[in-house]
Coordinates of C-alpha atoms in Angstrom, one line a residue:
M1490 CA -7.2 19.9 -25.3
T1491 CA -7.8 18.4 -28.7
A1492 CA -10.1 15.4 -29.2
R1493 CA -8.0 13.2 -27.0
Y1494 CA -8.9 9.7 -25.8
I1495 CA -8.1 8.7 -22.2
A1496 CA -8.7 5.1 -21.1
V1497 CA -8.9 4.1 -17.4
A1498 CA -8.0 0.5 -16.6
G1499 CA -8.1 -1.4 -13.3
N1500 CA -9.5 -4.2 -11.3
M1501 CA -13.0 -4.2 -9.7
G1502 CA -13.1 -1.7 -6.9
S1503 CA -9.8 0.0 -7.9
G1504 CA -11.5 3.4 -8.3
K1505 CA -11.9 3.6 -12.1
S1506 CA -15.4 5.1 -12.2
S1507 CA -14.5 7.7 -9.6
L1508 CA -11.4 8.7 -11.5
V1509 CA -13.4 9.0 -14.8
K1510 CA -15.8 11.3 -13.1
W1511 CA -13.0 13.4 -11.6
L1512 CA -11.1 13.6 -14.9
C1513 CA -14.3 14.8 -16.6
Q1514 CA -14.6 17.6 -14.0
Q1515 CA -11.0 18.6 -14.4
F1516 CA -10.6 18.5 -18.2
G1517 CA -14.2 18.8 -19.5
T1518 CA -14.1 15.4 -21.1
A1519 CA -17.1 13.2 -21.9
P1520 CA -17.4 10.1 -19.8
F1521 CA -18.0 6.6 -21.2
F1522 CA -18.7 4.1 -18.3
E1523 CA -18.4 0.4 -18.1
P1524 CA -21.7 -1.3 -19.1
H1525 CA -21.8 -3.7 -16.2
D1526 CA -25.4 -2.8 -15.3
E1527 CA -26.5 -3.5 -18.9
N1528 CA -25.1 -7.1 -19.0
P1529 CA -28.1 -9.5 -18.9
Y1530 CA -25.8 -12.3 -18.0
L1531 CA -23.9 -10.8 -15.1
A1532 CA -25.8 -12.0 -12.1
D1533 CA -26.0 -15.5 -13.6
F1534 CA -22.3 -15.3 -14.3
Y1535 CA -21.3 -14.6 -10.7
A1536 CA -23.6 -17.3 -9.6
D1537 CA -22.2 -19.9 -12.1
M1538 CA -19.1 -18.8 -13.9
R1539 CA -18.6 -22.0 -15.8
R1540 CA -22.0 -21.9 -17.4
W1541 CA -22.2 -18.2 -18.2
A1542 CA -18.5 -17.2 -18.9
F1543 CA -18.7 -17.3 -22.6
P1544 CA -22.0 -15.4 -23.3
S1545 CA -21.1 -12.8 -20.6
Q1546 CA -17.7 -12.1 -22.1
L1547 CA -19.1 -12.0 -25.6
F1548 CA -21.6 -9.4 -24.5
F1549 CA -18.9 -7.2 -22.9
L1550 CA -16.7 -7.5 -26.0
V1551 CA -19.3 -6.4 -28.4
R1552 CA -20.8 -3.7 -26.2
R1553 CA -17.3 -2.3 -25.5
F1554 CA -16.6 -2.2 -29.3
K1555 CA -19.9 -0.2 -29.7
I1556 CA -18.9 2.2 -27.0
H1557 CA -15.5 2.7 -28.5
R1558 CA -17.1 3.5 -31.9
E1559 CA -19.4 6.1 -30.1
L1560 CA -16.5 7.8 -28.4
E1561 CA -14.5 8.0 -31.6
A1562 CA -17.4 9.6 -33.4
L1563 CA -18.1 12.2 -30.6
G1564 CA -15.4 14.6 -31.8
R1565 CA -14.4 15.9 -28.3
P1566 CA -12.1 14.7 -25.5
V1567 CA -13.3 11.5 -23.8
V1568 CA -12.5 9.3 -20.9
Q1569 CA -13.4 5.6 -21.0
D1570 CA -14.0 3.3 -18.0
R1571 CA -12.3 0.0 -18.9
T1572 CA -11.3 -1.0 -22.4
L1573 CA -11.6 -3.8 -25.0
F1574 CA -8.1 -4.9 -24.1
E1575 CA -9.0 -5.8 -20.5
D1576 CA -12.2 -7.7 -21.5
A1577 CA -10.2 -10.1 -23.7
E1578 CA -6.7 -10.2 -22.1
I1579 CA -7.7 -10.3 -18.5
F1580 CA -11.3 -11.3 -17.8
A1581 CA -11.9 -13.7 -20.7
A1582 CA -8.4 -15.0 -20.4
Y1583 CA -8.9 -15.8 -16.8
Q1584 CA -12.2 -17.7 -17.5
R1585 CA -10.3 -19.6 -20.2
S1586 CA -7.5 -20.5 -17.8
L1587 CA -10.2 -22.0 -15.4
G1588 CA -11.6 -24.1 -18.2
H1589 CA -14.9 -22.1 -18.3
I1590 CA -14.4 -21.4 -22.0
D1591 CA -13.6 -24.4 -24.1
D1592 CA -11.3 -24.6 -27.1
R1593 CA -14.0 -24.0 -29.7
D1594 CA -15.5 -21.1 -28.0
W1595 CA -12.1 -19.6 -27.2
A1596 CA -11.1 -19.7 -30.9
T1597 CA -14.3 -17.9 -31.8
Y1598 CA -13.8 -15.3 -29.1
Q1599 CA -10.2 -14.7 -30.1
E1600 CA -11.0 -14.3 -33.7
L1601 CA -13.7 -11.8 -32.9
Y1602 CA -11.4 -9.9 -30.5
T1603 CA -8.6 -9.6 -33.0
T1604 CA -11.0 -8.4 -35.7
L1605 CA -12.6 -5.8 -33.5
R1606 CA -9.3 -4.5 -32.0
S1607 CA -7.9 -3.9 -35.5
E1608 CA -10.7 -1.5 -36.2
L1609 CA -10.2 0.7 -33.1
R1610 CA -8.0 3.7 -32.3
A1611 CA -5.6 3.2 -29.4
P1612 CA -6.0 5.6 -26.4
D1613 CA -3.8 8.7 -26.3
L1614 CA -3.2 7.8 -22.6
M1615 CA -3.8 4.6 -20.7
I1616 CA -4.2 5.1 -16.9
Y1617 CA -3.9 2.1 -14.7
C1618 CA -5.5 2.3 -11.3
R1619 CA -3.3 0.0 -9.2
C1620 CA -4.8 -1.2 -5.9
E1621 CA -4.1 -3.9 -3.4
V1622 CA -6.6 -6.8 -3.1
K1623 CA -7.6 -6.1 0.5
T1624 CA -8.6 -2.6 -0.5
L1625 CA -10.5 -3.9 -3.5
R1626 CA -12.5 -6.3 -1.3
K1627 CA -13.4 -3.5 1.2
R1628 CA -14.6 -1.1 -1.5
I1629 CA -16.7 -3.8 -3.2
Q1630 CA -18.4 -4.5 0.1
Q1631 CA -19.0 -0.9 0.7
R1632 CA -20.6 -0.1 -2.7
G1633 CA -23.1 -2.9 -2.1
R1634 CA -23.8 -4.3 -5.5
Q1635 CA -25.6 -7.5 -4.6
Y1636 CA -24.2 -9.7 -7.4
E1637 CA -20.6 -8.8 -6.4
Q1638 CA -20.8 -9.7 -2.7
S1639 CA -20.1 -13.4 -3.3
I1640 CA -17.0 -12.9 -5.5
P1641 CA -14.2 -14.9 -3.9
T1642 CA -11.0 -13.1 -2.8
A1643 CA -9.1 -15.6 -4.9
Y1644 CA -10.8 -14.3 -8.0
L1645 CA -9.7 -10.7 -7.2
K1646 CA -6.2 -11.9 -6.6
A1647 CA -6.1 -13.7 -9.9
L1648 CA -7.4 -10.7 -11.8
H1649 CA -4.8 -8.5 -10.0
G1650 CA -2.0 -10.7 -11.2
L1651 CA -3.3 -10.7 -14.7
Y1652 CA -3.6 -6.9 -14.7
E1653 CA 0.0 -6.5 -13.6
A1654 CA 1.2 -8.8 -16.3
W1655 CA -1.0 -7.2 -19.0
F1656 CA 0.1 -3.7 -18.0
D1657 CA 3.7 -4.7 -18.2
R1658 CA 3.4 -5.7 -21.8
Y1659 CA 0.9 -3.0 -22.9
D1660 CA 2.6 -0.9 -25.6
H1661 CA -0.2 0.7 -27.6
S1662 CA 0.0 4.1 -26.0
P1663 CA 1.7 6.2 -23.3
T1664 CA 0.8 5.0 -19.8
L1665 CA 0.3 6.4 -16.3
V1666 CA 0.0 4.4 -13.0
I1667 CA -2.0 5.8 -10.1
E1668 CA -1.7 3.8 -6.9
T1669 CA -5.3 4.4 -5.9
D1670 CA -5.2 2.7 -2.5
R1671 CA -2.6 5.3 -1.4
V1672 CA -3.2 8.4 -3.5
D1673 CA -6.4 10.3 -2.6
Y1674 CA -7.1 12.7 -5.4
G1675 CA -10.6 13.1 -4.2
T1676 CA -9.9 14.9 -0.9
E1677 CA -6.1 15.5 -0.7
L1678 CA -5.2 18.8 -2.4
F1679 CA -1.6 17.7 -3.0
D1680 CA -2.6 14.4 -4.5
R1681 CA -5.2 16.1 -6.6
Q1682 CA -2.7 18.5 -8.1
R1683 CA -0.2 15.8 -8.8
V1684 CA -2.7 13.7 -10.7
R1685 CA -4.0 16.6 -12.7
E1686 CA -0.5 17.8 -13.7
A1687 CA 0.6 14.2 -14.6
V1688 CA -2.4 13.7 -16.9
A1689 CA -2.0 17.1 -18.5
A1690 CA 1.7 16.4 -19.1
H1691 CA 0.9 13.2 -20.9
L1692 CA -1.7 14.9 -23.1
D1693 CA 0.2 18.2 -23.7
A1694 CA 3.9 17.4 -23.6
A1695 CA 6.4 15.0 -25.0
P1696 CA 5.8 11.5 -23.7
E1697 CA 9.4 11.2 -22.3
A1698 CA 8.8 14.3 -20.1
A1699 CA 5.6 13.0 -18.5
P1700 CA 5.6 11.0 -15.2
R1701 CA 4.7 7.3 -15.3
I1702 CA 3.7 6.5 -11.7
I1703 CA 1.9 8.4 -9.0
R1704 CA 2.5 7.1 -5.5
P1705 CA 2.7 8.7 -2.0

């Protein structure tokens, strides 16, 4: 592989981090994980989204930009867990739709997002981890992050809908969908081989020859 850039997108609990780790093992790529544990606003945000939506989203946007700059400068193949696109077009947009970010703050956020996005290289491959909400809820409970346990199912459903709409219109790079609630690349040899071959095809072959969706 040349210095390729793979991005992994998906809702909370969809298996993004697991996929990033697995891809690093398979392709020798460097991982860049989502900075959720570094966000000083996150616990406050889940306790009171209206109060903390704007500062929390600003933190993620700026930190994601910094991570993107770091991966561009690394000079080797990388895999990123969640992207700048998702921060703005899914999570921040949802908070805006609820009225948790007012007109003035939203205009500031959008200007910053547009400016930062224009400075970044698009991924060579965008992988979308598609997963049903009931599976998302089960995985979130199992991984046991305290601040996530009170997240309403309605919130996950809303994000799922926004992800589907965002991915339908995403056109910055080739894409691959993995239905992670039904494809087990961790333990099933057949699924593992299919995912590996699909990713390799996107990175090494003509885009029109590569598969777009991996399902059972």
